[in-house]
PDB file of C-alpha atoms and ligand atoms in Angstrom:
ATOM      1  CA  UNK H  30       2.803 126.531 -63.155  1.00  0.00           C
ATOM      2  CA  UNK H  31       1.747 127.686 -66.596  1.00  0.00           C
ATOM      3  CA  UNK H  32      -1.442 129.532 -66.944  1.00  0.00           C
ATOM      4  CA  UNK H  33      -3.243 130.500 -70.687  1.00  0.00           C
ATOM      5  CA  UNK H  34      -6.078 132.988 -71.050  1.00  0.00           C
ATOM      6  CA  UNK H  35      -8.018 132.392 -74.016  1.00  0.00           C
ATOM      7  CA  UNK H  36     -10.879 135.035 -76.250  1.00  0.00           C
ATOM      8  CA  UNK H  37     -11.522 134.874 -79.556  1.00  0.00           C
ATOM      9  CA  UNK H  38      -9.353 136.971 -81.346  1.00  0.00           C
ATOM     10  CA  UNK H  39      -6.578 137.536 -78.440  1.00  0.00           C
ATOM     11  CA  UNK H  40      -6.342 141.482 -78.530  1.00  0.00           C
ATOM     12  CA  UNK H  41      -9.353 142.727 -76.234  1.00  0.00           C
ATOM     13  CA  UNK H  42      -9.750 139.983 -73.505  1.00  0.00           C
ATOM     14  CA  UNK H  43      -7.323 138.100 -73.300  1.00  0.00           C
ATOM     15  CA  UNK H  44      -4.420 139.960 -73.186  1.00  0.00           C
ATOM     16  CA  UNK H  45      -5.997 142.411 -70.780  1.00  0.00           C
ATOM     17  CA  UNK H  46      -6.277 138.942 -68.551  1.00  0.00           C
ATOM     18  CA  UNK H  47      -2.285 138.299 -69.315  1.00  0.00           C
ATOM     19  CA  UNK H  48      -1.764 141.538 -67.914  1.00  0.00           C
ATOM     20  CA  UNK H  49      -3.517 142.198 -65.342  1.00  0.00           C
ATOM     21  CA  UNK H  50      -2.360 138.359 -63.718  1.00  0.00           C
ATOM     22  CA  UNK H  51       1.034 139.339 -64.984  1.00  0.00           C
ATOM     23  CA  UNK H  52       0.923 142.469 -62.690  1.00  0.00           C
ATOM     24  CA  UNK H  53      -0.892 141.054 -59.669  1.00  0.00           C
ATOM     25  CA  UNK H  54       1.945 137.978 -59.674  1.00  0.00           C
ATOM     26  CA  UNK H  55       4.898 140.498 -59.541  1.00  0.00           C
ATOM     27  CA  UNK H  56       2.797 142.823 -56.389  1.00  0.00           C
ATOM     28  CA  UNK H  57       2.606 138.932 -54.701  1.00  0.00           C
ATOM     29  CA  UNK H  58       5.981 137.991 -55.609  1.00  0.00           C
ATOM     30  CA  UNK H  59       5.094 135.410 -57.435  1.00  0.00           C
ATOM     31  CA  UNK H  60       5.982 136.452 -60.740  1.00  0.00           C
ATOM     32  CA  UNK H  61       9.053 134.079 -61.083  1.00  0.00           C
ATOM     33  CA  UNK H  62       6.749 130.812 -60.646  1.00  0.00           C
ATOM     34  CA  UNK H  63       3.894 131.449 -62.603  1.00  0.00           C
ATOM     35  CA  UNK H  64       4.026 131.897 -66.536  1.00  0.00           C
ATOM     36  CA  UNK H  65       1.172 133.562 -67.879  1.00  0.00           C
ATOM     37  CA  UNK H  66       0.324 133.701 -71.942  1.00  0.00           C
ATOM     38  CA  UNK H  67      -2.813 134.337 -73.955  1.00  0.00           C
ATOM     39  CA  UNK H  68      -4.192 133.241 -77.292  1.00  0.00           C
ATOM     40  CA  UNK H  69      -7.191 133.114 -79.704  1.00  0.00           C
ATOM     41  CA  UNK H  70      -9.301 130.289 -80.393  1.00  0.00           C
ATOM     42  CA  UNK H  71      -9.270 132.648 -84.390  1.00  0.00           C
ATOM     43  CA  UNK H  72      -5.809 133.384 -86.180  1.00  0.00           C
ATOM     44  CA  UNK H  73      -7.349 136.804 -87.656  1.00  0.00           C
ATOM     45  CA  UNK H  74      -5.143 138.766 -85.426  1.00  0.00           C
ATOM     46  CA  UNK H  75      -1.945 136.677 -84.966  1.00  0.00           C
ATOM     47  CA  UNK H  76       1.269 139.025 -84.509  1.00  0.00           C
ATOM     48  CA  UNK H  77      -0.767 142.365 -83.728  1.00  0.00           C
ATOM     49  CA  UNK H  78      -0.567 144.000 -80.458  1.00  0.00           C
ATOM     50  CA  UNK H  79      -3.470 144.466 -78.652  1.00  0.00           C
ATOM     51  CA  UNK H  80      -6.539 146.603 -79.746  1.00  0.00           C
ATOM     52  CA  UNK H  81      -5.268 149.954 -78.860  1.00  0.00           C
ATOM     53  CA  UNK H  82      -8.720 150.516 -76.862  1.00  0.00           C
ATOM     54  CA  UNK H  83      -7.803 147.309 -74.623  1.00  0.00           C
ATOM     55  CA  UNK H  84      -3.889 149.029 -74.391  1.00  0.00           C
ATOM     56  CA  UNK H  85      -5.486 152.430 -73.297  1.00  0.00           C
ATOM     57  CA  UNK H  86      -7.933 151.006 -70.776  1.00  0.00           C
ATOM     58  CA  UNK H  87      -5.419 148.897 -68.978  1.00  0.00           C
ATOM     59  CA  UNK H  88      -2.911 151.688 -69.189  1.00  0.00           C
ATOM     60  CA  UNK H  89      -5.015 153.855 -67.073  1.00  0.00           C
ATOM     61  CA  UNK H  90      -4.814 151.122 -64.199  1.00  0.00           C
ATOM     62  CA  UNK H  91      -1.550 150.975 -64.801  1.00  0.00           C
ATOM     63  CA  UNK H  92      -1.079 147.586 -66.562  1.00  0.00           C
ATOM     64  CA  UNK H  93       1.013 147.807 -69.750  1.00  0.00           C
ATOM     65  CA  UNK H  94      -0.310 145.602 -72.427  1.00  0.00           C
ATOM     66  CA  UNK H  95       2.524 147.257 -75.352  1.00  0.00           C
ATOM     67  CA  UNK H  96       4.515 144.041 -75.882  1.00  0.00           C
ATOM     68  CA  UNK H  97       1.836 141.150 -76.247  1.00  0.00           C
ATOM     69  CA  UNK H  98       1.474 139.775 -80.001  1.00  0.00           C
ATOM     70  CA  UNK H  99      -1.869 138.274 -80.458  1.00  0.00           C
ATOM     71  CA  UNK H 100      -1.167 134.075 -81.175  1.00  0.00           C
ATOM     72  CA  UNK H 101      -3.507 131.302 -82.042  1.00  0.00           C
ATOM     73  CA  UNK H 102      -4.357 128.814 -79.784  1.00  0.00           C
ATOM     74  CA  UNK H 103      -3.145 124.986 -80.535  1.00  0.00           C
ATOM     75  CA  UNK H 104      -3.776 121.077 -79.644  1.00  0.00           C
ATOM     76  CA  UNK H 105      -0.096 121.524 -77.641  1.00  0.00           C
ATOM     77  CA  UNK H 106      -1.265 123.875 -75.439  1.00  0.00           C
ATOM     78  CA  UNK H 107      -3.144 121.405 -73.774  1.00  0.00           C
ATOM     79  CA  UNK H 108       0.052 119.940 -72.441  1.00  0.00           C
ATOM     80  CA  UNK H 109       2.379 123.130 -71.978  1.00  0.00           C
ATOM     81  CA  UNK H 110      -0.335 124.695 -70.043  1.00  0.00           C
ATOM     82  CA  UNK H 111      -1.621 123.385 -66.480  1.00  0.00           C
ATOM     83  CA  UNK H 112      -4.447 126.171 -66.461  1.00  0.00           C
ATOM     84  CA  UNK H 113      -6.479 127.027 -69.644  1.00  0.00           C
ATOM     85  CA  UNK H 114      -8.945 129.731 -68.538  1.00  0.00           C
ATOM     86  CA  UNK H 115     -11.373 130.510 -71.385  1.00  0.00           C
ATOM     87  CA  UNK H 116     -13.470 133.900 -71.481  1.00  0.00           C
ATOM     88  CA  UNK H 117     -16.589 132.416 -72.827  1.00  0.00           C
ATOM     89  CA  UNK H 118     -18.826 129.700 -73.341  1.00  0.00           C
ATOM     90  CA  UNK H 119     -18.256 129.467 -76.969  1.00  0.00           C
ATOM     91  CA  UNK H 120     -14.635 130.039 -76.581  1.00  0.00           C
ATOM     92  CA  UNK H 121     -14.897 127.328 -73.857  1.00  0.00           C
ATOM     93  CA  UNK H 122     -16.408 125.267 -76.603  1.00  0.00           C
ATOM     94  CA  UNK H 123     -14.128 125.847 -78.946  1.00  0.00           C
ATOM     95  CA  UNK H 124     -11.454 124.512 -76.498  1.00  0.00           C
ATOM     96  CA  UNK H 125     -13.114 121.430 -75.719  1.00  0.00           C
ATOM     97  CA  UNK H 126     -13.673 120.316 -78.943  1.00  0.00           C
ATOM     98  CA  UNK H 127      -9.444 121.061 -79.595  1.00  0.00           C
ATOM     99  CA  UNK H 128      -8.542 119.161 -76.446  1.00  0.00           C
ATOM    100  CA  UNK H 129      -6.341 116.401 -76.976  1.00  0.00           C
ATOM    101  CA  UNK H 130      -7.465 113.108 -74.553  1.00  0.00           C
ATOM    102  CA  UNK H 131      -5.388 112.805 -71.751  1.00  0.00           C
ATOM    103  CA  UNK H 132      -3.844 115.978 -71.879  1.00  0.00           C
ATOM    104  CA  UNK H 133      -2.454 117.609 -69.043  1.00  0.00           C
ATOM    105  CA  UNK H 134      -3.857 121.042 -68.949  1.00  0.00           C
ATOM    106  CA  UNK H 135      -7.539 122.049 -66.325  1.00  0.00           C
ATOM    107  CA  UNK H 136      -9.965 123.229 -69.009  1.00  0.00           C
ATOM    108  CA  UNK H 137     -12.287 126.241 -67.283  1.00  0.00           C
ATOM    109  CA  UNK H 138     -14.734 129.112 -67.527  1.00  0.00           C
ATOM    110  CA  UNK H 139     -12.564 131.846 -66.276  1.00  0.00           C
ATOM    111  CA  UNK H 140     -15.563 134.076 -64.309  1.00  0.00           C
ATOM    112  CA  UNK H 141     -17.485 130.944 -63.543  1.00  0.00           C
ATOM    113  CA  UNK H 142     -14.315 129.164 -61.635  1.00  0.00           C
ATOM    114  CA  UNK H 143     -13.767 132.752 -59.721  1.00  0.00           C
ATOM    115  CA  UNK H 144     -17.758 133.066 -58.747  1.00  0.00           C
ATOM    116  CA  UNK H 145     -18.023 136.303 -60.381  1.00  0.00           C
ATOM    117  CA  UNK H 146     -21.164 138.500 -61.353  1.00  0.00           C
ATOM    118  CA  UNK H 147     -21.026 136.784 -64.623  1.00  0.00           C
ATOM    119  CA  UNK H 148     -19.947 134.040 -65.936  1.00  0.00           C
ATOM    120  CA  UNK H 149     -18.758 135.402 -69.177  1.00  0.00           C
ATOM    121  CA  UNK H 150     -16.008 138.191 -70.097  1.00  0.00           C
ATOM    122  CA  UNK H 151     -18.476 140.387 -72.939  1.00  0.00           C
ATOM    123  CA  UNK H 152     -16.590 140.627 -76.354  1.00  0.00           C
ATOM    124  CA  UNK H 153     -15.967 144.295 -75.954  1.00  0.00           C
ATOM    125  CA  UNK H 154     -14.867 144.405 -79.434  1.00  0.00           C
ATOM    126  CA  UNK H 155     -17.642 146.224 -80.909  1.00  0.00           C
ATOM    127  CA  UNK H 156     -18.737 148.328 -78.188  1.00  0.00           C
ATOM    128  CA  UNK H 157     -17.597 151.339 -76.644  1.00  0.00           C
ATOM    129  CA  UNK H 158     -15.340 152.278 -73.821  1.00  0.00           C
ATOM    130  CA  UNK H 159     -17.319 150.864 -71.196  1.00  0.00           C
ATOM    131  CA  UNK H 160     -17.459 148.008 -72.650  1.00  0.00           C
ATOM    132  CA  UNK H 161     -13.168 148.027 -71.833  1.00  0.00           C
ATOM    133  CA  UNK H 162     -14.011 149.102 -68.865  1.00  0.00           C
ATOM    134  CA  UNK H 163     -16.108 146.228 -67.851  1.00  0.00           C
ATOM    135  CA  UNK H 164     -13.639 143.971 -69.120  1.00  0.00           C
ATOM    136  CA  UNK H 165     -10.831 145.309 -66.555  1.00  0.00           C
ATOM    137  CA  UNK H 166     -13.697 145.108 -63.781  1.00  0.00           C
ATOM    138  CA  UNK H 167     -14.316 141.212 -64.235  1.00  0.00           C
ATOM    139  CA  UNK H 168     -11.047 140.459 -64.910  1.00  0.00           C
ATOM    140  CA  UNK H 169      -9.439 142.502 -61.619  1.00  0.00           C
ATOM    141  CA  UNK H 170     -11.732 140.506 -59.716  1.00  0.00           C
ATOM    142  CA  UNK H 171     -11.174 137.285 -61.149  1.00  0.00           C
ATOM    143  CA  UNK H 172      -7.688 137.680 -60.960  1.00  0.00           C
ATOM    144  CA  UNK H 173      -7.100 138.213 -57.616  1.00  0.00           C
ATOM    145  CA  UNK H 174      -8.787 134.876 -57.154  1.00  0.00           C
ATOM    146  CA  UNK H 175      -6.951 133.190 -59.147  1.00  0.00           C
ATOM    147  CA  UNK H 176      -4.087 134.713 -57.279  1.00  0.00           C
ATOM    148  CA  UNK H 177      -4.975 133.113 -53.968  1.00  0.00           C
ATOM    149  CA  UNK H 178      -5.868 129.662 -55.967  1.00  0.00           C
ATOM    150  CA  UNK H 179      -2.666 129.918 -57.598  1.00  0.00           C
ATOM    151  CA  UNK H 180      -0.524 130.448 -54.151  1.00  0.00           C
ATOM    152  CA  UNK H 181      -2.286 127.756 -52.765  1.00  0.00           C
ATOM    153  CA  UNK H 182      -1.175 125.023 -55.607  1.00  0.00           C
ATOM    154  CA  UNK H 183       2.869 126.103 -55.622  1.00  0.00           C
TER     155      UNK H 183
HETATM  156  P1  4NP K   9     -11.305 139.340 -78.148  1.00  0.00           P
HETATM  157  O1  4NP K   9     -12.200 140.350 -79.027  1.00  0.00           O
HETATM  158  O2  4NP K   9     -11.833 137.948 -78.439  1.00  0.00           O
HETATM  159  O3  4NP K   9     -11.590 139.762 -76.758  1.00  0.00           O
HETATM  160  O4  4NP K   9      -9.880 139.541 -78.580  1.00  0.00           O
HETATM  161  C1  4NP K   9     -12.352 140.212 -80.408  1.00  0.00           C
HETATM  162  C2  4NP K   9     -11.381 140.708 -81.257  1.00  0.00           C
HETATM  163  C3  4NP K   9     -11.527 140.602 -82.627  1.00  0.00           C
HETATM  164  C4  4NP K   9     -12.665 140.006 -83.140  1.00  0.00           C
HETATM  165  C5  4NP K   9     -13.626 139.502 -82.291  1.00  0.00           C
HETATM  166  C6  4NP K   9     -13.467 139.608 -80.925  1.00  0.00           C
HETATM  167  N1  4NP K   9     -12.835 139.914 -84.544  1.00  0.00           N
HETATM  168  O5  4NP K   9     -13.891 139.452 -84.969  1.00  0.00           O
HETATM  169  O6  4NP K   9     -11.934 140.302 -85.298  1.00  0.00           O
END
């Protein structure tokens, strides 16, 4: 099973989504099975590491986000990927409109597929802290969702 988180520019959302699955697969044992990966649906910040605001936030809940380099999404994803999990509607749009027919990969809303509050992971790029913070919320809770959903299909 190969799973892709997708944001915009792939250091603030998406990577925090990378790692906090990442870390929840390893506490279920799971970590061997599953390959998780991020990207941006933008090539702005290809090869940095994640916004050191998203590093700091997810450090605190002890999820280390040091050794992700932002990448763009592409059409082949659709078919290395079984699980494409985008963090808004626009990126969700984006997505679509990349999709190659007939490939393999489940396009989704990440909060909407895991019932959350929202539906939609807020850009926190221009905000402040809480805006971080509120990223980690949505995304804990998503995650260990997707956890369960992700045990279930192995
Ligand atoms: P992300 O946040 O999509 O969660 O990684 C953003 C990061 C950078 C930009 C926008 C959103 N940007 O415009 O550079």
């Amino acid at each position: 099973m190969r799973v892709l988180f997708v944001c915009l520019g792939n250091i603030c959302r998406s990577p925090t989504a990378e790692g906090v699955l990442r870390q929840k697969l390893r506490d279920a044992g799971l970590a061997k099975r599953i390959e998780v990966a991020s990207a941006g649906t933008g090539g702005w910040h290809a090869g940095e590491a994640p916004d050191v605001r998203s590093q700091r936030a997810a450090k605190r809940r002890g999820y280390d986000l040091s050794a992700q380099r932002a990448q763009q999404v592409s059409a082949a994803d659709f078919n290395r990927y079984d699980l494409i999990l985008a963090m808004d509607k626009s990126n969700l749009r984006d997505l679509s409109a990349l999709q190659p027919a007939g490939a393999k990969a489940e396009l989704d809303l990440f909060l909407r597929r895991y019932a959350a509050v929202k539906d939609e992971v807020p850009d926190p790029y221009y905000d402040g802290e809480q805006g971080f913070e509120e990223v980690l919320d949505l995304v804990e809770r998503a995650c260990d969702l997707l956890v369960i959903e992700l045990k279930g299909r192995l």
